[in-house]
Short mmCIF file of N, CA, C and O in Angstrom, two decimals:
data_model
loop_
_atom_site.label_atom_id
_atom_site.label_comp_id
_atom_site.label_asym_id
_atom_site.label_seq_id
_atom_site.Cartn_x
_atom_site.Cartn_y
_atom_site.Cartn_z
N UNK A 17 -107.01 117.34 -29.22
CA UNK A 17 -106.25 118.47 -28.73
C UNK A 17 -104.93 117.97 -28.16
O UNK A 17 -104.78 117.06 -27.34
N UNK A 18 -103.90 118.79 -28.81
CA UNK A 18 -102.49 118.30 -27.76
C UNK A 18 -102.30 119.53 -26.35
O UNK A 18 -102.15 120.75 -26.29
N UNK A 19 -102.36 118.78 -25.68
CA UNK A 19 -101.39 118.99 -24.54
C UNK A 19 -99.99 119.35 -24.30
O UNK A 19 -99.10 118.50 -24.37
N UNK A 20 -99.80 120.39 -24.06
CA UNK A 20 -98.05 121.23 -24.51
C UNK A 20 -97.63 120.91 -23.01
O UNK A 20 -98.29 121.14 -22.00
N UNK A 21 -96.38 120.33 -23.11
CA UNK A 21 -95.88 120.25 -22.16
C UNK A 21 -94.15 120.21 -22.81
O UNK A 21 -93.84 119.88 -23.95
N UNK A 22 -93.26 120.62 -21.74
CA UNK A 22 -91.71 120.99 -22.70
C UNK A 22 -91.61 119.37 -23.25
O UNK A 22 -90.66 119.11 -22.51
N UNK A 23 -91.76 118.58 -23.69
CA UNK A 23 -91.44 117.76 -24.51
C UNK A 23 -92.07 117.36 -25.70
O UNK A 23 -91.59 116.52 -26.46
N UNK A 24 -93.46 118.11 -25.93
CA UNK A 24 -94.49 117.96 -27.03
C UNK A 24 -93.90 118.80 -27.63
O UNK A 24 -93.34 119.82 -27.23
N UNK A 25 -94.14 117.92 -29.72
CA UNK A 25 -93.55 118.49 -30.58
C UNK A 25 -94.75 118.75 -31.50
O UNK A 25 -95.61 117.87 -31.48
N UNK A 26 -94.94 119.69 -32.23
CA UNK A 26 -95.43 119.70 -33.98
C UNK A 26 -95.08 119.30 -34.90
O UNK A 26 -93.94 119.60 -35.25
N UNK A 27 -96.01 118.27 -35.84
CA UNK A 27 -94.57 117.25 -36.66
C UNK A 27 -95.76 117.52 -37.63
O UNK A 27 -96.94 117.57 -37.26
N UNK A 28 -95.27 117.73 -39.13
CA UNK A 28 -95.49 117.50 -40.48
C UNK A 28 -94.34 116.98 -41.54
O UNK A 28 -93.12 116.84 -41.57
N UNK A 29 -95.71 116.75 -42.55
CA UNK A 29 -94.51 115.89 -43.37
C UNK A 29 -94.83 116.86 -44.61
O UNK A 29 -96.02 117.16 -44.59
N UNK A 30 -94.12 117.44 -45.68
CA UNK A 30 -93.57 117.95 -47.54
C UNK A 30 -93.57 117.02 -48.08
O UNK A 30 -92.84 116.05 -47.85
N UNK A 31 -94.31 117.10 -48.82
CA UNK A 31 -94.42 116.47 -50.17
C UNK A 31 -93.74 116.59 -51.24
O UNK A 31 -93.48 115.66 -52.00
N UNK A 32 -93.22 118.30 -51.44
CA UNK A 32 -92.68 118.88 -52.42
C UNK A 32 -91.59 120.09 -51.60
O UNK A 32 -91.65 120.27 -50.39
N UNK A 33 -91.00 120.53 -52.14
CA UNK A 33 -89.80 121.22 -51.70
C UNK A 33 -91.20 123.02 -51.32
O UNK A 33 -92.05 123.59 -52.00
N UNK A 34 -90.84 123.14 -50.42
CA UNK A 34 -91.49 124.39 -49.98
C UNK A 34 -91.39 125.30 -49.58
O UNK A 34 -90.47 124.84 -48.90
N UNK A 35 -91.46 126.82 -49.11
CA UNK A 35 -91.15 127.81 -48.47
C UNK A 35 -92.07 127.27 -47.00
O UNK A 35 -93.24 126.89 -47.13
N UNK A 36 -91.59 127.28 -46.02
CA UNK A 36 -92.71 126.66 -45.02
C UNK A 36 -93.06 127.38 -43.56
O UNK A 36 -92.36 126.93 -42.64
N UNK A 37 -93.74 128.12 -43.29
CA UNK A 37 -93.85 129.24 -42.12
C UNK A 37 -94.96 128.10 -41.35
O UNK A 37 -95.95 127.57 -41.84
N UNK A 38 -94.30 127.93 -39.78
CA UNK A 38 -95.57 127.74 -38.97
C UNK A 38 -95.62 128.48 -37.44
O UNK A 38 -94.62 128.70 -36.77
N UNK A 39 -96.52 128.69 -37.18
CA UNK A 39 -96.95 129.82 -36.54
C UNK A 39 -97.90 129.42 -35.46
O UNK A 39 -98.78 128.59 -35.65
N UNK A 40 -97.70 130.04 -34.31
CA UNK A 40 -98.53 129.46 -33.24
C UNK A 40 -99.71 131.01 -32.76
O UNK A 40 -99.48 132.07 -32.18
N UNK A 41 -100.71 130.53 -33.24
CA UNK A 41 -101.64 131.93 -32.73
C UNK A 41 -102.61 131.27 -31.57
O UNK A 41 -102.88 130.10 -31.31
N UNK A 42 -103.04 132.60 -30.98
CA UNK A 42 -103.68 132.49 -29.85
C UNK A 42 -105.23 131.85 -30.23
O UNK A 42 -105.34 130.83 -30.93
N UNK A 43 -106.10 132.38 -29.83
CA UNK A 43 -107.53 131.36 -29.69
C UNK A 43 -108.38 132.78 -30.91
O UNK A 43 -109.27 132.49 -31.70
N UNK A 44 -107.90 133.97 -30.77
CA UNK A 44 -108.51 135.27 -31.20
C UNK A 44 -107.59 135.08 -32.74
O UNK A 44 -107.85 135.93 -33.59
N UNK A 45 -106.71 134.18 -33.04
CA UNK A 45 -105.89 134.63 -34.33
C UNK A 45 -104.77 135.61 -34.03
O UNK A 45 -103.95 136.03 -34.85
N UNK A 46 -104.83 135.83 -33.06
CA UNK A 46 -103.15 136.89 -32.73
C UNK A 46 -101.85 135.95 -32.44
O UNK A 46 -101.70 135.05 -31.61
N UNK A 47 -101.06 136.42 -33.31
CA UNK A 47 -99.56 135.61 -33.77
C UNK A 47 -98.90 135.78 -32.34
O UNK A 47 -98.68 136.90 -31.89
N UNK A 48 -98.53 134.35 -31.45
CA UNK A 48 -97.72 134.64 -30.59
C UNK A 48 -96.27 134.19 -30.97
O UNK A 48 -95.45 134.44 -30.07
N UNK A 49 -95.88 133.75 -31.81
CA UNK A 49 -94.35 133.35 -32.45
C UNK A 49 -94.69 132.64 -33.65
O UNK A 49 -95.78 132.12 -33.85
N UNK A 50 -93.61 132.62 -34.53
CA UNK A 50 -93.16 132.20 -35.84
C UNK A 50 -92.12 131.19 -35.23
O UNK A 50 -91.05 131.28 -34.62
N UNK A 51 -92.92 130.16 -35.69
CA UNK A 51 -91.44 128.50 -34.87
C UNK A 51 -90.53 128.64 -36.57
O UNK A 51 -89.34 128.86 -36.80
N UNK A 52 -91.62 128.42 -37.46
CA UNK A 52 -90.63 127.74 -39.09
C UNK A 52 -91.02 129.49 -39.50
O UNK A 52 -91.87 130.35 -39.24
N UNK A 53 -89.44 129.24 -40.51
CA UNK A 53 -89.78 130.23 -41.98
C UNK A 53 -88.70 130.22 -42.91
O UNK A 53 -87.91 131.08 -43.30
N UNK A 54 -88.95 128.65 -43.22
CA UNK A 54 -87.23 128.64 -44.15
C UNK A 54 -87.83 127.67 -45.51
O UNK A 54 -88.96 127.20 -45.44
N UNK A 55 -87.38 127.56 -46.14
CA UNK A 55 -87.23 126.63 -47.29
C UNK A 55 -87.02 125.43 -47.04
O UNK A 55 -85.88 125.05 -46.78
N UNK A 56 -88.10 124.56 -47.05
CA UNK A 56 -87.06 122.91 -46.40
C UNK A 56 -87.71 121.91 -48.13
O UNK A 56 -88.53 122.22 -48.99
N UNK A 57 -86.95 120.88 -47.96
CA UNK A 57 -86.85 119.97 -48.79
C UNK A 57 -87.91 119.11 -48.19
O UNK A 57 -88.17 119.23 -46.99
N UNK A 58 -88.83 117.90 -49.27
CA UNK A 58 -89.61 117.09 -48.85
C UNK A 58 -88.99 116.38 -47.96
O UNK A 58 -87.88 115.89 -48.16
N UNK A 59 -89.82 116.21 -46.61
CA UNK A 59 -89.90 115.04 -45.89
C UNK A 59 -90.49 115.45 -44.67
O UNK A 59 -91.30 116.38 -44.75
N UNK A 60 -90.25 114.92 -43.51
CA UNK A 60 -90.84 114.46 -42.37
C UNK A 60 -90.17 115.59 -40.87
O UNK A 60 -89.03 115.26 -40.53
N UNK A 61 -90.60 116.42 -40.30
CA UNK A 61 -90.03 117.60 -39.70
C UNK A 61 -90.54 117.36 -38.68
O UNK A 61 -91.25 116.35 -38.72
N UNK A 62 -90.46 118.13 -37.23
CA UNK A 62 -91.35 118.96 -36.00
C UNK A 62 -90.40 120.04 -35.56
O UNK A 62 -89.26 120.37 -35.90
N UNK A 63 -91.58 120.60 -34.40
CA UNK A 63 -91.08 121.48 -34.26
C UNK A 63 -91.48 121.57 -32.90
O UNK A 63 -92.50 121.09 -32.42
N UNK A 64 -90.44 122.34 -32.22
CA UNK A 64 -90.60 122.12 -30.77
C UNK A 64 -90.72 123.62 -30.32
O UNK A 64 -90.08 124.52 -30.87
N UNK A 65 -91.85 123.85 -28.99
CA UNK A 65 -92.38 124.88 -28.38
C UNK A 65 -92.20 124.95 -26.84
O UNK A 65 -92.88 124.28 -26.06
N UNK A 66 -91.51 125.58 -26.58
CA UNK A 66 -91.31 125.16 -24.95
C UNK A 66 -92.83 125.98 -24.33
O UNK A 66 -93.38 125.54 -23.32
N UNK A 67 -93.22 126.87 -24.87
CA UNK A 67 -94.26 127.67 -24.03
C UNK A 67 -94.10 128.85 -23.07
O UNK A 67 -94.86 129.22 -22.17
N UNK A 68 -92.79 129.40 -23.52
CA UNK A 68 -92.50 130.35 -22.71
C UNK A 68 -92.82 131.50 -22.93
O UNK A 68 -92.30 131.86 -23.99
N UNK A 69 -93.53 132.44 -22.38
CA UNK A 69 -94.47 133.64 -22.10
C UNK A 69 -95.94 133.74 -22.16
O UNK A 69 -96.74 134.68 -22.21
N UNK A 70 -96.05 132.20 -22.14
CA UNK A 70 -97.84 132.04 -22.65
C UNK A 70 -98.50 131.57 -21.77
O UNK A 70 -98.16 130.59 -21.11
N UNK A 71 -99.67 132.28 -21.62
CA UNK A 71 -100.24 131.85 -20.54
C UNK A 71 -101.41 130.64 -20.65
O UNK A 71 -102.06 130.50 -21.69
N UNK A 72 -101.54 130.13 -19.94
CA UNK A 72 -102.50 128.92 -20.08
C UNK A 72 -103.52 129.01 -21.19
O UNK A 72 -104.02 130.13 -21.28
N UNK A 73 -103.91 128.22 -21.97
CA UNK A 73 -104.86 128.95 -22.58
C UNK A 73 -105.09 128.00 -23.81
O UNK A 73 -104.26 127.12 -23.61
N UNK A 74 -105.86 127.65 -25.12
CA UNK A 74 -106.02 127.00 -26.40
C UNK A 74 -105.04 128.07 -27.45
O UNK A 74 -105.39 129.23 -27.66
N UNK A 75 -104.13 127.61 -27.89
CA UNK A 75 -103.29 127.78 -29.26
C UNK A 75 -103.74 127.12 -29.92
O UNK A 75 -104.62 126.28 -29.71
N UNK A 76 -102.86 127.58 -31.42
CA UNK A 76 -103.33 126.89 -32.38
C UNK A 76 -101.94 126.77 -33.14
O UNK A 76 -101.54 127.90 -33.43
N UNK A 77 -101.09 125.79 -33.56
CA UNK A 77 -100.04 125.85 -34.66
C UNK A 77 -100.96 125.83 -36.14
O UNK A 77 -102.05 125.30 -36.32
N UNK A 78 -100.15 126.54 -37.07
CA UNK A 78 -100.82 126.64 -38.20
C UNK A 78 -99.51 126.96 -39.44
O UNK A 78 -98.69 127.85 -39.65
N UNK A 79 -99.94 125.54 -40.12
CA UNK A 79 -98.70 125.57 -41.29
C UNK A 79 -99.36 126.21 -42.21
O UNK A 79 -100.58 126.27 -42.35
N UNK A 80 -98.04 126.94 -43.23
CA UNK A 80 -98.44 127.54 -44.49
C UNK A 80 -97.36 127.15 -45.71
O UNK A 80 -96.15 127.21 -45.94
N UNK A 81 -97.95 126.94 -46.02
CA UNK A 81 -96.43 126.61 -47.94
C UNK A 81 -96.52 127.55 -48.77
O UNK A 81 -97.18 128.59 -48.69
N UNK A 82 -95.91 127.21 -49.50
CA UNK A 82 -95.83 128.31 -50.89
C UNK A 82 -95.91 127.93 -51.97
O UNK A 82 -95.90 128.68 -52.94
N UNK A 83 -96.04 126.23 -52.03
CA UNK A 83 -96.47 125.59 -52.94
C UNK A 83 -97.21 126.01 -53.47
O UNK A 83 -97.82 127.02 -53.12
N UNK A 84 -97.51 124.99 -55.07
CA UNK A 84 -98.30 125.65 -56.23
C UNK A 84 -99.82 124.33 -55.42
O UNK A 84 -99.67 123.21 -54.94
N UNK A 85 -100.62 124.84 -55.54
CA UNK A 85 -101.85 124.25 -55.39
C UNK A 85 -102.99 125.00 -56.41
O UNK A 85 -103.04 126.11 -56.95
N UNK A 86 -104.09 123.48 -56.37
CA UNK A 86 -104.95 123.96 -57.65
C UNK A 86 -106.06 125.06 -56.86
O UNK A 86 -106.11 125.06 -55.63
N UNK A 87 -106.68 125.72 -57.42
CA UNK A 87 -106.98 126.79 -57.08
C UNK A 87 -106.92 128.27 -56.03
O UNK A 87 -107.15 128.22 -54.83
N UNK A 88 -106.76 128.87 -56.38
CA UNK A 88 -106.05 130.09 -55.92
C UNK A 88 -107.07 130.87 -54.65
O UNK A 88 -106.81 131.92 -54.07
N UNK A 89 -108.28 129.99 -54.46
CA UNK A 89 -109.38 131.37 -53.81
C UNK A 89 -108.80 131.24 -52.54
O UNK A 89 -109.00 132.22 -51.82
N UNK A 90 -107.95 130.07 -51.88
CA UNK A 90 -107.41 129.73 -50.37
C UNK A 90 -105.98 130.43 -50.29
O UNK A 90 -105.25 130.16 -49.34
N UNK A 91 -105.55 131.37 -51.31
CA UNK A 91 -104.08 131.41 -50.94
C UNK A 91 -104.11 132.79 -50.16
O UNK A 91 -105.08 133.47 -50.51
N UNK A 92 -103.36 133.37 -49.27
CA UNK A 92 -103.30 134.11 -48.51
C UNK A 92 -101.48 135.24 -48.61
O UNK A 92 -100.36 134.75 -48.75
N UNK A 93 -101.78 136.55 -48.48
CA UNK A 93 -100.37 136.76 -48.34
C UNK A 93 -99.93 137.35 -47.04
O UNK A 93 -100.31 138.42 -46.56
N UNK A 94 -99.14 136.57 -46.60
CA UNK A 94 -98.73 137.32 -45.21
C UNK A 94 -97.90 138.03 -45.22
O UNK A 94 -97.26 138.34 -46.23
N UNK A 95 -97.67 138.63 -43.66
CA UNK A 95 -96.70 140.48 -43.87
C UNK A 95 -95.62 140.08 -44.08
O UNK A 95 -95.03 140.61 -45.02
N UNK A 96 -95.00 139.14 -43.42
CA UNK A 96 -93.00 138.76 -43.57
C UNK A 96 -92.65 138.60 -45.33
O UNK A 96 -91.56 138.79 -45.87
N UNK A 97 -94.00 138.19 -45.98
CA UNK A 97 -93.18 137.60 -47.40
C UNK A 97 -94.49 137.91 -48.49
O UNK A 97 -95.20 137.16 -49.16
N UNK A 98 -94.44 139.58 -48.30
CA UNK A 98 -95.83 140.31 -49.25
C UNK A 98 -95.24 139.98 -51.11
O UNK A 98 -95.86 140.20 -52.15
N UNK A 99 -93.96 139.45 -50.93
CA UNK A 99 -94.22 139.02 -52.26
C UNK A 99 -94.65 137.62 -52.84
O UNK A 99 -94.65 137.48 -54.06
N UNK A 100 -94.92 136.87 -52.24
CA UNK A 100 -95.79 135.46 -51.75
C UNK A 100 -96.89 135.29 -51.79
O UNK A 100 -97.70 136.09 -51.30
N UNK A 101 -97.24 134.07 -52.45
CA UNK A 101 -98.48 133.82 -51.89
C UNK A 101 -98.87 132.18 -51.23
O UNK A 101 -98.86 131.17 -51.92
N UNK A 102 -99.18 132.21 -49.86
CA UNK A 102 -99.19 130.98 -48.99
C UNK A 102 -100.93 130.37 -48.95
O UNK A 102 -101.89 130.85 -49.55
N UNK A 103 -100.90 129.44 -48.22
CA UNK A 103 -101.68 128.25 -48.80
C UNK A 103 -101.66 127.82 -46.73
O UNK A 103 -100.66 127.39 -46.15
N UNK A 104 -102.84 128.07 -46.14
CA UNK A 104 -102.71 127.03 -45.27
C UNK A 104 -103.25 125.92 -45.27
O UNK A 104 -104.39 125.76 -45.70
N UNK A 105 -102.44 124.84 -44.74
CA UNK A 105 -102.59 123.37 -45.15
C UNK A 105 -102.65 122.87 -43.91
O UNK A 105 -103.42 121.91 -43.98
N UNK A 106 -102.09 123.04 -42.34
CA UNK A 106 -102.90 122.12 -41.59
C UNK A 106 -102.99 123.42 -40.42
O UNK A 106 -102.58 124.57 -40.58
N UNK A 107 -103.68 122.82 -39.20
CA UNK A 107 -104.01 123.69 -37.90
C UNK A 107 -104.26 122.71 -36.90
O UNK A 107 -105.37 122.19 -36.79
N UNK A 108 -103.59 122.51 -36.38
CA UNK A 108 -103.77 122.03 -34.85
C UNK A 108 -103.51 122.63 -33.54
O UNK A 108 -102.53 123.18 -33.02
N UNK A 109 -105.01 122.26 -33.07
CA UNK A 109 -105.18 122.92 -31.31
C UNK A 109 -104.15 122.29 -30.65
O UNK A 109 -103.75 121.15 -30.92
N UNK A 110 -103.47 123.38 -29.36
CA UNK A 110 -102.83 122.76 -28.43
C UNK A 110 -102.96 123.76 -27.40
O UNK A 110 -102.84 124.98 -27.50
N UNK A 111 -103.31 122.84 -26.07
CA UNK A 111 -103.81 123.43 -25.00
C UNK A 111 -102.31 123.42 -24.20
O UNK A 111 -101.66 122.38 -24.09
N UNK A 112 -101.86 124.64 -23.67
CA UNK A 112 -101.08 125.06 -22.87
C UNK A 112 -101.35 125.13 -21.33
O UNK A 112 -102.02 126.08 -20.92
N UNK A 113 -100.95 124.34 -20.60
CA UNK A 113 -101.50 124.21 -19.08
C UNK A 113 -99.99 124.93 -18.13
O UNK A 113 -100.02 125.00 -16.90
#
């Protein structure tokens, strides 16, 4: 579990050029902000959360791509980009104190 404090970041790395949304939801799955939602080129990123309006509690960051991946039963479409279809690929807890 990470520990959020204003200097803790979220870091992933692209493989392939991607549409890339990551998203910090609460412990219930309710969206408290959208950090990414842009197009980035392969490589090595984070993303920084100061924690402001949240109250103590287990989050979760959760990346999504738009990459082509082999089978389709995991892809998901979310509301910002209903002509899409996303793929989540990682989730990490972070406890907000």
């Amino acid at each position: 579990m990470l520990k959020l404090s204003h200097n803790d970041k979220y870091r992933f790395t692209l493989n392939i050029h991607s549409h890339v949304l990551v998203k910090l939801v609460n412990i219930i799955g309710m969206e408290i902000a959208t950090l990414v939602n842009e197009t980035k080129e392969p490589g090595s990123y984070e993303v920084k959360y100061e924690g402001n309006g949240c109250s103590a509690g287990i989050y979760y960051y959760k990346l999504y791509t738009d990459s082509s991946f082999e089978g389709s039963n995991d892809l998901v479409v979310l509301p910002e980009h209903p002509d899409k279809k996303f793929k989540l690929v990682d989730t990490k807890e972070v406890l907000i104190i």
